[in-house]
Tab-separated table of C-alpha atoms in Angstrom:
chain	number	residue	atom	x	y	z
N	1	MET	CA	40.326	29.602	29.786
N	2	ASP	CA	39.507	27.239	26.920
N	3	VAL	CA	36.513	28.060	24.787
N	4	PRO	CA	35.272	25.238	22.559
N	5	SER	CA	35.753	26.034	18.890
N	6	GLU	CA	33.129	25.429	16.254
N	7	GLU	CA	33.680	22.054	14.639
N	8	PHE	CA	34.269	21.945	10.902
N	9	GLN	CA	32.451	19.736	8.438
N	10	ASP	CA	34.716	17.931	6.017
N	11	PRO	CA	33.052	17.504	2.603
N	12	ASP	CA	35.074	14.357	1.930
N	13	HIS	CA	33.847	12.701	5.126
N	14	GLN	CA	30.089	12.674	4.733
N	15	SER	CA	27.688	10.210	6.275
N	16	PHE	CA	27.684	6.652	5.009
N	17	GLY	CA	24.528	5.548	3.259
N	18	SER	CA	22.992	3.766	6.249
N	19	ASN	CA	19.717	3.462	4.346
N	20	THR	CA	21.405	1.776	1.394
N	21	MET	CA	19.809	-1.540	0.511
N	22	GLY	CA	21.494	-4.310	2.481
N	23	CYS	CA	23.855	-2.034	4.462
N	24	VAL	CA	24.138	-0.909	8.077
N	25	SER	CA	26.684	1.349	9.762
N	26	CYS	CA	28.182	1.684	13.221
N	27	THR	CA	29.954	4.548	14.997
N	28	THR	CA	32.038	4.298	18.175
N	29	PHE	CA	33.121	7.464	19.997
N	30	ASN	CA	34.690	8.228	23.389
N	31	ILE	CA	33.177	11.674	23.909
N	32	LEU	CA	35.372	12.683	26.908
N	33	ALA	CA	33.104	13.214	29.916
N	34	PRO	CA	33.144	16.833	31.166
N	35	ILE	CA	34.180	15.562	34.616
N	36	TYR	CA	37.485	14.445	33.039
N	37	LYS	CA	38.118	17.282	30.575
N	38	ARG	CA	40.641	19.740	31.990
N	39	LEU	CA	40.630	23.354	30.827
N	40	SER	CA	43.747	25.487	30.527
N	41	ASN	CA	43.238	26.781	34.080
N	42	LYS	CA	43.226	23.155	35.361
N	43	ARG	CA	39.548	23.329	36.260
N	44	CYS	CA	37.066	20.741	34.961
N	45	GLU	CA	34.766	21.512	32.072
N	46	SER	CA	31.902	20.155	34.175
N	47	GLU	CA	32.057	23.362	36.243
N	48	PHE	CA	31.048	25.450	33.219
N	49	ARG	CA	27.650	24.492	31.867
N	50	GLU	CA	27.922	26.631	28.732
N	51	PHE	CA	31.158	24.891	27.754
N	52	TRP	CA	30.114	21.256	28.152
N	53	LEU	CA	26.662	21.987	26.737
N	54	ARG	CA	28.064	23.589	23.578
N	55	ARG	CA	30.609	20.803	23.035
N	56	ASN	CA	28.058	18.025	23.488
N	57	GLU	CA	25.570	19.778	21.211
N	58	SER	CA	28.319	19.751	18.567
N	59	ILE	CA	28.923	16.048	19.240
N	60	LEU	CA	25.227	15.330	18.721
N	61	ASP	CA	25.213	17.420	15.537
N	62	ARG	CA	28.058	15.293	14.237
N	63	LEU	CA	26.425	11.994	15.217
N	64	LEU	CA	23.103	12.931	13.635
N	65	HIS	CA	24.951	14.046	10.504
N	66	LEU	CA	26.503	10.590	10.225
N	67	LYS	CA	23.111	8.817	10.479
N	68	SER	CA	24.734	5.595	11.663
N	69	SER	CA	22.538	2.591	12.347
N	70	ILE	CA	24.323	1.971	15.670
N	71	ILE	CA	26.013	4.524	17.939
N	72	CYS	CA	28.267	3.419	20.805
N	73	LEU	CA	29.519	6.139	23.159
N	74	GLN	CA	32.044	5.868	25.983
N	75	GLU	CA	32.691	8.340	28.827
N	76	PHE	CA	29.041	9.328	28.600
N	77	TRP	CA	28.248	11.580	31.572
N	78	VAL	CA	25.433	9.510	33.042
N	79	GLY	CA	25.621	11.453	36.311
N	80	ASN	CA	24.262	14.652	34.767
N	81	GLU	CA	20.511	14.560	34.164
N	82	ASP	CA	20.522	17.548	31.804
N	83	LEU	CA	23.111	16.013	29.514
N	84	VAL	CA	21.381	12.608	29.576
N	85	SER	CA	18.040	14.224	28.722
N	86	MET	CA	19.588	16.159	25.849
N	87	TYR	CA	21.029	13.008	24.268
N	88	GLU	CA	17.879	10.957	24.809
N	89	LYS	CA	15.675	13.730	23.373
N	90	ARG	CA	17.702	14.475	20.260
N	91	LEU	CA	18.528	10.848	19.500
N	92	GLY	CA	14.918	9.826	20.198
N	93	ASP	CA	13.595	12.501	17.845
N	94	ALA	CA	15.950	11.151	15.168
N	95	GLY	CA	14.506	7.631	15.489
N	96	TYR	CA	16.950	6.013	17.931
N	97	VAL	CA	16.240	3.927	21.012
N	98	THR	CA	18.922	4.435	23.677
N	99	TYR	CA	20.423	2.281	26.425
N	100	LYS	CA	22.859	3.565	29.027
N	101	LEU	CA	24.978	1.939	31.716
N	102	ALA	CA	26.903	3.677	34.493
N	103	ARG	CA	30.287	2.476	35.713
N	104	THR	CA	30.213	0.964	39.179
N	105	ASN	CA	31.084	2.842	42.386
N	106	LYS	CA	29.464	6.067	41.158
N	107	ARG	CA	32.309	7.059	38.838
N	108	GLY	CA	29.980	9.470	37.036
N	109	ASP	CA	30.479	8.297	33.481
N	110	GLY	CA	29.506	5.188	31.570
N	111	LEU	CA	28.244	3.915	28.234
N	112	LEU	CA	25.444	4.838	25.866
N	113	THR	CA	24.311	2.696	22.934
N	114	ALA	CA	21.758	4.047	20.452
N	115	VAL	CA	20.079	1.904	17.791
N	116	ASN	CA	18.045	3.140	14.839
N	117	LYS	CA	14.511	1.790	15.311
N	118	ASN	CA	13.907	1.665	11.566
N	119	GLN	CA	16.814	-0.706	11.076
N	120	PHE	CA	16.902	-2.807	14.259
N	121	ARG	CA	14.530	-4.255	16.815
N	122	VAL	CA	16.146	-4.774	20.212
N	123	LEU	CA	15.264	-8.261	21.437
N	124	ASN	CA	17.160	-8.093	24.723
N	125	SER	CA	19.828	-6.159	26.608
N	126	ARG	CA	22.334	-7.292	29.193
N	127	GLU	CA	24.609	-5.342	31.551
N	128	PHE	CA	28.061	-6.720	32.366
N	129	LEU	CA	29.723	-5.389	35.528
N	130	PHE	CA	33.395	-6.328	35.908
N	131	HIS	CA	33.698	-5.257	39.589
N	132	ASP	CA	37.428	-4.585	39.174
N	133	ILE	CA	39.660	-1.686	40.177
N	134	GLY	CA	38.673	0.237	37.059
N	135	ASP	CA	34.933	-0.127	37.750
N	136	ARG	CA	34.514	-1.046	34.099
N	137	VAL	CA	31.335	-2.284	32.458
N	138	ALA	CA	30.036	-3.542	29.118
N	139	LEU	CA	26.606	-3.245	27.531
N	140	LEU	CA	25.235	-5.979	25.235
N	141	LEU	CA	22.281	-5.618	22.892
N	142	HIS	CA	20.701	-8.582	21.109
N	143	VAL	CA	19.103	-7.166	17.969
N	144	GLU	CA	17.112	-8.273	14.961
N	145	LEU	CA	17.833	-6.489	11.705
N	146	LEU	CA	14.876	-4.931	9.926
N	147	VAL	CA	16.781	-3.768	6.853
N	148	CYS	CA	16.029	-5.415	3.547
N	149	PHE	CA	18.361	-7.776	1.763
N	150	PRO	CA	19.088	-7.435	-1.935
N	151	GLN	CA	16.507	-9.322	-3.991
N	152	ASN	CA	18.711	-12.367	-4.577
N	153	GLN	CA	18.892	-13.170	-0.859
N	154	SER	CA	16.662	-15.613	1.046
N	155	ALA	CA	13.535	-14.104	2.534
N	156	ASP	CA	13.540	-16.351	5.618
N	157	ILE	CA	17.160	-15.749	6.658
N	158	LYS	CA	17.700	-15.357	10.411
N	159	LYS	CA	18.771	-11.735	10.890
N	160	GLU	CA	20.055	-11.410	14.442
N	161	ALA	CA	23.271	-9.972	15.849
N	162	LEU	CA	24.950	-9.060	19.137
N	163	ILE	CA	26.341	-5.581	19.738
N	164	VAL	CA	28.686	-4.911	22.658
N	165	ASN	CA	29.861	-1.492	23.839
N	166	THR	CA	32.741	-1.217	26.346
N	167	HIS	CA	35.686	0.852	27.583
N	168	LEU	CA	38.756	-0.951	28.901
N	169	ILE	CA	40.984	0.397	31.658
N	170	PHE	CA	43.955	2.607	30.781
N	171	PRO	CA	47.321	0.746	30.961
N	172	HIS	CA	49.007	2.856	33.646
N	173	ASP	CA	51.875	0.341	33.780
N	174	SER	CA	52.723	-3.094	32.400
N	175	SER	CA	50.689	-4.948	35.044
N	176	TYR	CA	47.492	-3.377	33.682
N	177	CYS	CA	47.942	-5.346	30.466
N	178	PHE	CA	46.832	-8.425	32.399
N	179	LEU	CA	43.743	-6.684	33.742
N	180	ARG	CA	42.806	-5.532	30.236
N	181	LEU	CA	43.164	-9.090	28.938
N	182	GLN	CA	40.977	-10.289	31.806
N	183	GLN	CA	38.339	-7.696	30.916
N	184	VAL	CA	38.203	-8.915	27.310
N	185	TYR	CA	38.139	-12.531	28.503
N	186	MET	CA	35.164	-11.726	30.748
N	187	ILE	CA	33.314	-10.051	27.856
N	188	LEU	CA	33.784	-13.106	25.644
N	189	GLN	CA	32.719	-15.389	28.505
N	190	TYR	CA	29.613	-13.245	29.044
N	191	ILE	CA	28.766	-13.519	25.348
N	192	GLU	CA	29.132	-17.299	25.383
N	193	SER	CA	27.000	-17.550	28.535
N	194	TYR	CA	24.309	-15.344	26.993
N	195	CYS	CA	24.210	-17.455	23.829
N	196	ASP	CA	24.010	-20.670	25.861
N	197	GLU	CA	21.292	-19.262	28.118
N	198	HIS	CA	19.140	-18.190	25.173
N	199	GLN	CA	20.067	-21.190	22.997
N	200	LEU	CA	21.238	-18.729	20.394
N	201	PRO	CA	22.891	-20.167	17.298
N	202	SER	CA	25.944	-18.551	15.796
N	203	VAL	CA	25.282	-14.881	15.067
N	204	PRO	CA	27.572	-12.026	14.032
N	205	ILE	CA	29.097	-10.126	16.942
N	206	ILE	CA	30.197	-6.487	16.831
N	207	LEU	CA	32.426	-5.232	19.654
N	208	CYS	CA	32.712	-1.438	19.853
N	209	GLY	CA	34.594	0.850	22.136
N	210	ASP	CA	37.719	2.429	23.507
N	211	TRP	CA	40.124	-0.475	24.030
N	212	ASN	CA	42.940	1.686	25.449
N	213	GLY	CA	45.523	-0.266	23.455
N	214	SER	CA	46.885	-0.336	19.925
N	215	ASN	CA	47.067	-3.019	17.250
N	216	LYS	CA	50.495	-4.020	18.602
N	217	GLY	CA	49.104	-5.014	22.001
N	218	HIS	CA	48.058	-8.349	23.445
N	219	VAL	CA	44.354	-7.455	23.545
N	220	TYR	CA	44.429	-6.994	19.766
N	221	LYS	CA	46.200	-10.335	19.280
N	222	PHE	CA	43.867	-12.084	21.716
N	223	LEU	CA	40.773	-10.937	19.836
N	224	CYS	CA	42.341	-11.933	16.516
N	225	SER	CA	42.989	-15.413	17.933
N	226	GLN	CA	39.257	-15.618	18.608
N	227	GLY	CA	38.363	-14.906	14.972
N	228	PHE	CA	37.575	-11.196	15.345
N	229	VAL	CA	38.840	-8.714	12.754
N	230	SER	CA	39.473	-4.996	13.177
N	231	SER	CA	37.014	-3.406	10.760
N	232	TYR	CA	39.115	-0.312	10.100
N	233	ASP	CA	42.282	-2.312	9.434
N	234	ILE	CA	40.399	-4.683	7.116
N	235	ALA	CA	38.815	-1.796	5.184
N	236	HIS	CA	42.215	-0.185	4.603
N	237	ASN	CA	44.112	-3.448	4.132
N	238	TYR	CA	46.325	-2.801	7.176
N	239	MET	CA	47.420	-6.340	7.969
N	240	ASP	CA	51.091	-5.940	8.923
N	241	ILE	CA	51.366	-5.090	12.628
N	242	ASP	CA	54.845	-3.565	12.473
N	243	GLU	CA	54.458	-1.707	9.185
N	244	ASP	CA	50.890	-0.452	9.606
N	245	SER	CA	50.706	0.235	13.355
N	246	HIS	CA	51.377	3.983	13.065
N	247	LYS	CA	49.408	4.742	9.903
N	248	TRP	CA	46.364	5.859	11.868
N	249	ILE	CA	45.612	7.197	15.330
N	250	SER	CA	42.383	7.874	17.228
N	251	HIS	CA	43.394	9.325	20.589
N	252	ARG	CA	45.687	11.870	22.201
N	253	ASN	CA	45.915	10.820	25.839
N	254	HIS	CA	46.550	12.810	29.018
N	255	ARG	CA	50.279	12.238	28.602
N	256	GLY	CA	50.265	13.863	25.160
N	257	ASN	CA	50.869	10.569	23.331
N	258	VAL	CA	48.898	9.701	20.199
N	259	CYS	CA	47.849	6.165	19.301
N	260	GLY	CA	45.055	4.140	17.731
N	261	VAL	CA	42.834	2.707	20.480
N	262	ASP	CA	39.255	2.874	19.174
N	263	PHE	CA	38.049	-0.239	17.377
N	264	ILE	CA	34.968	-1.865	15.910
N	265	TRP	CA	35.619	-5.605	15.975
N	266	LEU	CA	33.634	-8.056	13.850
N	267	LEU	CA	33.139	-11.795	14.298
N	268	ASN	CA	31.064	-13.493	11.611
N	269	PRO	CA	29.096	-16.653	12.455
N	270	ASN	CA	31.037	-18.819	10.005
N	271	LYS	CA	34.401	-18.038	11.592
N	272	HIS	CA	36.266	-20.690	13.544
N	273	ARG	CA	38.298	-19.935	16.626
N	274	LYS	CA	40.510	-21.593	19.184
N	275	PRO	CA	38.964	-22.547	22.532
N	276	LEU	CA	38.517	-19.357	24.551
N	277	LYS	CA	40.384	-20.483	27.673
N	278	GLU	CA	43.329	-21.735	25.626
N	279	SER	CA	43.640	-18.430	23.773
N	280	PHE	CA	43.429	-16.520	27.051
N	281	MET	CA	46.214	-18.588	28.623
N	282	GLU	CA	48.393	-18.074	25.561
N	283	ALA	CA	47.769	-14.321	25.676
N	284	LEU	CA	48.788	-14.194	29.363
N	285	LEU	CA	51.900	-16.225	28.623
N	286	GLY	CA	52.842	-13.959	25.722
N	287	ASN	CA	52.615	-10.936	27.991
N	288	ILE	CA	54.794	-12.623	30.632
N	289	THR	CA	57.350	-13.601	27.985
N	290	ASN	CA	57.575	-9.961	26.837
N	291	LEU	CA	58.150	-8.812	30.423
N	292	LEU	CA	60.859	-11.440	30.898
N	293	GLN	CA	62.632	-10.279	27.761
N	294	LYS	CA	62.433	-6.623	28.786
N	295	ALA	CA	63.747	-7.424	32.274
N	296	SER	CA	66.741	-9.286	30.900
N	297	THR	CA	69.843	-7.444	29.738
N	298	GLY	CA	72.557	-8.433	27.335
N	299	SER	CA	73.124	-12.155	27.098
N	300	VAL	CA	71.296	-13.005	30.325
N	301	ASP	CA	68.698	-15.730	29.790
N	302	PRO	CA	65.196	-14.435	30.657
N	303	LEU	CA	64.535	-17.719	32.455
N	304	HIS	CA	66.978	-16.741	35.230
N	305	PHE	CA	63.989	-15.054	36.885
N	306	PHE	CA	62.636	-18.490	37.730
N	307	GLU	CA	65.712	-19.465	39.795
N	308	MET	CA	65.296	-23.030	38.562
N	309	ASP	CA	66.434	-26.243	40.176
N	310	GLY	CA	68.364	-27.633	37.252
N	311	SER	CA	66.091	-27.621	34.217
N	312	TYR	CA	62.831	-27.594	36.165
N	313	ILE	CA	60.568	-24.843	37.493
N	314	THR	CA	58.409	-25.435	40.555
N	315	TYR	CA	55.113	-23.686	41.251
N	316	SER	CA	56.729	-21.706	44.075
N	317	GLN	CA	59.536	-20.515	41.787
N	318	PHE	CA	56.988	-19.658	39.122
N	319	CYS	CA	54.962	-17.479	41.539
N	320	GLN	CA	58.092	-15.794	42.921
N	321	ALA	CA	59.272	-14.904	39.411
N	322	LEU	CA	55.891	-13.432	38.487
N	323	ALA	CA	55.875	-11.395	41.697
N	324	LYS	CA	59.368	-10.104	40.902
N	325	LEU	CA	58.091	-8.985	37.495
N	326	GLY	CA	55.149	-7.223	39.149
N	327	VAL	CA	52.693	-9.571	37.473
N	328	CYS	CA	51.066	-10.963	40.609
N	329	GLY	CA	51.190	-10.542	44.353
N	330	SER	CA	50.191	-7.181	45.816
N	331	SER	CA	49.165	-5.563	42.535
N	332	HIS	CA	45.398	-5.313	42.022
N	333	SER	CA	45.949	-4.875	38.292
N	334	GLY	CA	47.999	-8.038	37.726
N	335	LEU	CA	47.172	-11.715	37.800
N	336	SER	CA	44.971	-13.060	40.574
N	337	ASN	CA	46.008	-16.170	42.496
N	338	GLU	CA	43.322	-18.100	40.618
N	339	ASP	CA	44.604	-16.972	37.204
N	340	THR	CA	48.193	-17.751	38.219
N	341	LYS	CA	47.160	-21.275	39.178
N	342	LYS	CA	45.245	-21.737	35.920
N	343	LEU	CA	48.252	-20.543	33.927
N	344	TRP	CA	50.453	-23.017	35.794
N	345	GLU	CA	48.035	-25.835	35.002
N	346	HIS	CA	48.113	-24.788	31.344
N	347	LEU	CA	51.909	-25.065	31.342
N	348	ASP	CA	52.169	-28.248	33.435
N	349	THR	CA	50.851	-30.484	30.663
N	350	ASP	CA	51.977	-33.791	32.196
N	351	ARG	CA	50.657	-32.840	35.674
N	352	ASN	CA	53.836	-33.809	37.525
N	353	GLY	CA	54.057	-30.592	39.565
N	354	VAL	CA	57.030	-29.081	37.722
N	355	ILE	CA	57.617	-27.459	34.337
N	356	ASP	CA	60.687	-28.338	32.328
N	357	LEU	CA	62.287	-26.029	29.776
N	358	LEU	CA	60.822	-27.975	26.865
N	359	GLN	CA	57.276	-27.481	28.143
N	360	TYR	CA	57.857	-23.781	28.670
N	361	SER	CA	59.445	-23.343	25.238
N	362	ARG	CA	56.571	-25.148	23.558
N	363	ALA	CA	54.065	-22.937	25.358
N	364	GLN	CA	55.965	-19.835	24.242
N	365	ASN	CA	55.882	-20.951	20.632
N	366	LEU	CA	52.131	-21.514	20.821
N	367	HIS	CA	51.501	-17.841	21.629
N	368	PRO	CA	49.891	-16.058	18.620
N	369	SER	CA	52.462	-13.258	18.250
N	370	LEU	CA	51.297	-12.428	14.754
N	371	LEU	CA	47.893	-11.740	13.313
N	372	GLN	CA	45.787	-14.760	12.642
N	373	LYS	CA	45.589	-15.644	8.976
N	374	GLU	CA	42.403	-14.764	7.191
N	375	ASP	CA	41.834	-18.450	6.590
N	376	ASP	CA	41.697	-19.998	10.064
N	377	GLU	CA	41.950	-23.466	8.575
N	378	GLU	CA	45.567	-22.680	7.649
N	379	ASN	CA	46.502	-21.601	11.169
N	380	GLY	CA	47.593	-25.114	12.126
N	381	GLY	CA	46.306	-24.835	15.687
N	382	GLN	CA	43.376	-26.520	17.345
N	383	ILE	CA	40.160	-24.927	16.154
N	384	LYS	CA	36.507	-25.379	16.889
N	385	GLU	CA	33.245	-23.745	15.996
N	386	MET	CA	32.069	-21.031	18.321
N	387	PHE	CA	28.939	-22.974	19.194
N	388	ASP	CA	28.352	-26.643	18.573
N	389	THR	CA	25.177	-27.366	16.621
N	390	SER	CA	24.096	-30.389	14.667
N	391	THR	CA	22.186	-28.626	11.896
N	392	SER	CA	23.042	-26.116	9.198
N	393	THR	CA	21.433	-22.681	9.586
N	394	THR	CA	21.339	-19.794	7.150
N	395	MET	CA	22.425	-16.697	9.057
N	396	ILE	CA	23.166	-13.095	8.378
N	397	GLY	CA	26.799	-12.020	8.172
N	398	PHE	CA	28.643	-8.773	7.575
N	399	ASN	CA	31.293	-7.677	5.114
N	400	VAL	CA	33.291	-4.548	5.891
N	401	LYS	CA	32.426	-2.170	3.066
N	402	ASN	CA	34.009	1.073	4.243
N	403	ALA	CA	35.514	2.657	7.367
N	404	MET	CA	36.524	6.188	8.271
N	405	LEU	CA	37.950	8.129	11.201
N	406	PHE	CA	37.083	11.734	11.982
N	407	PRO	CA	38.798	14.167	11.968
N	408	PRO	CA	40.392	12.980	8.695
N	409	GLU	CA	43.935	13.983	9.723
N	410	VAL	CA	44.102	11.069	12.163
N	411	GLU	CA	43.916	8.653	9.244
N	412	LYS	CA	47.383	9.938	8.335
N	413	GLY	CA	48.715	9.660	11.877
N	414	MET	CA	48.359	13.384	12.726
N	415	TRP	CA	46.323	15.014	15.505
N	416	PRO	CA	44.750	18.391	14.446
N	417	GLU	CA	45.109	21.138	17.041
N	418	ASN	CA	41.790	22.729	16.027
N	419	TYR	CA	39.780	19.604	16.883
N	420	SER	CA	37.862	20.047	20.154
N	421	LEU	CA	34.975	17.565	20.150
N	422	SER	CA	36.975	15.120	22.295
N	423	ASP	CA	40.430	13.724	22.896
N	424	HIS	CA	39.300	10.806	20.699
N	425	ALA	CA	38.427	10.600	17.034
N	426	HIS	CA	35.250	8.771	16.146
N	427	LEU	CA	35.272	5.655	14.001
N	428	THR	CA	32.448	4.760	11.620
N	429	VAL	CA	32.204	1.496	9.696
N	430	GLU	CA	29.726	0.529	6.994
N	431	PHE	CA	28.817	-3.140	6.666
N	432	SER	CA	27.102	-4.889	3.786
N	433	LEU	CA	24.824	-7.805	4.636
N	434	VAL	CA	25.670	-11.259	3.335
N	435	GLU	CA	24.125	-14.694	3.657
N	436	MET	CA	26.152	-17.369	5.483
N	437	ASN	CA	25.583	-21.079	6.023
N	438	CYS	CA	26.674	-22.048	9.522
N	439	THR	CA	26.997	-25.604	10.743
């Protein structure tokens, strides 16, 4: 039977200076709920109180050692009162206010977000329930920063931000890629709705969590198309998807595969982005195009799946081809009928009820297959500000100052066998505060 080992402290991976003037830090960590952790005898850790208690005490020791301003946990065992009380007590004693959210349908686990009361005041919180087959949720906090700016900064600067904690569904097969894109799309829609409801001007947004996908996936590209940057990749100058994709990992999954899936995404208020719906449609189309290419062999044209009448594709042929690819139809993880219709409308630009090859090719070329350039103005696509306002406002923004993964071996693409806190590494990012003028 597995016995949790004592976790080591690495002297080169100490806590970031979260109390440094003009700096805040954020940690995201999937802590592997005891109801999901299998021991060597195939029994769940949740059956052995001494095991899950010791491991979670070690997790809390590590989190309190880091002293991060914000802590976002996934697979938090909300169904166990003793574990919840332990986290709330120790984090509360350390100066944190905590918010938790259970997954729907009594899954047992959920999210916990903890915010240092000396650095943030929580203005509002909002729960997002996806009501999908994964029973996934997201937790939003609207915060005001209490930390001081360096002396050369404006005293009356608006210091608000949005923090979102989430955990996307695992991609069991290719159809789940569409569900994961839909989950991200819903989060971004929720954020826009919240900002509209509260008449909130542009503020920095931090998205934390286990995204269950790497920097080569469509979720990564979708978020980049919306102006978000991966804090860890920015800190380490990892900007080439193909070359840098295997330089770091953060998870060893139940299949024994290792990959980087834990991210802290940042969107500053002065960033421009493409319209949300347009980016979502392009992301769906890019995923379909990949499936078409994989399904084709040799010199066979991927478009043969559409069984076209000449050079045109009808809506019926379009739906049949997607069903053949497993994208829509009976699968609960693929495209819904509504999303399929919206994608068709996105492709049928002249509204004549059919799509010709030229329209489809143009739509394929619009898909953002590479990372968005740092300067969005050079992207050449249609761009707009996240929120339309008629006045200029001085807002807070964040620069990525530093980022680290723990245990340190994962930063070199290796998973240490003596690491037992979780099947995930934790990611911590330090941000410096900057002043931004937003129109």
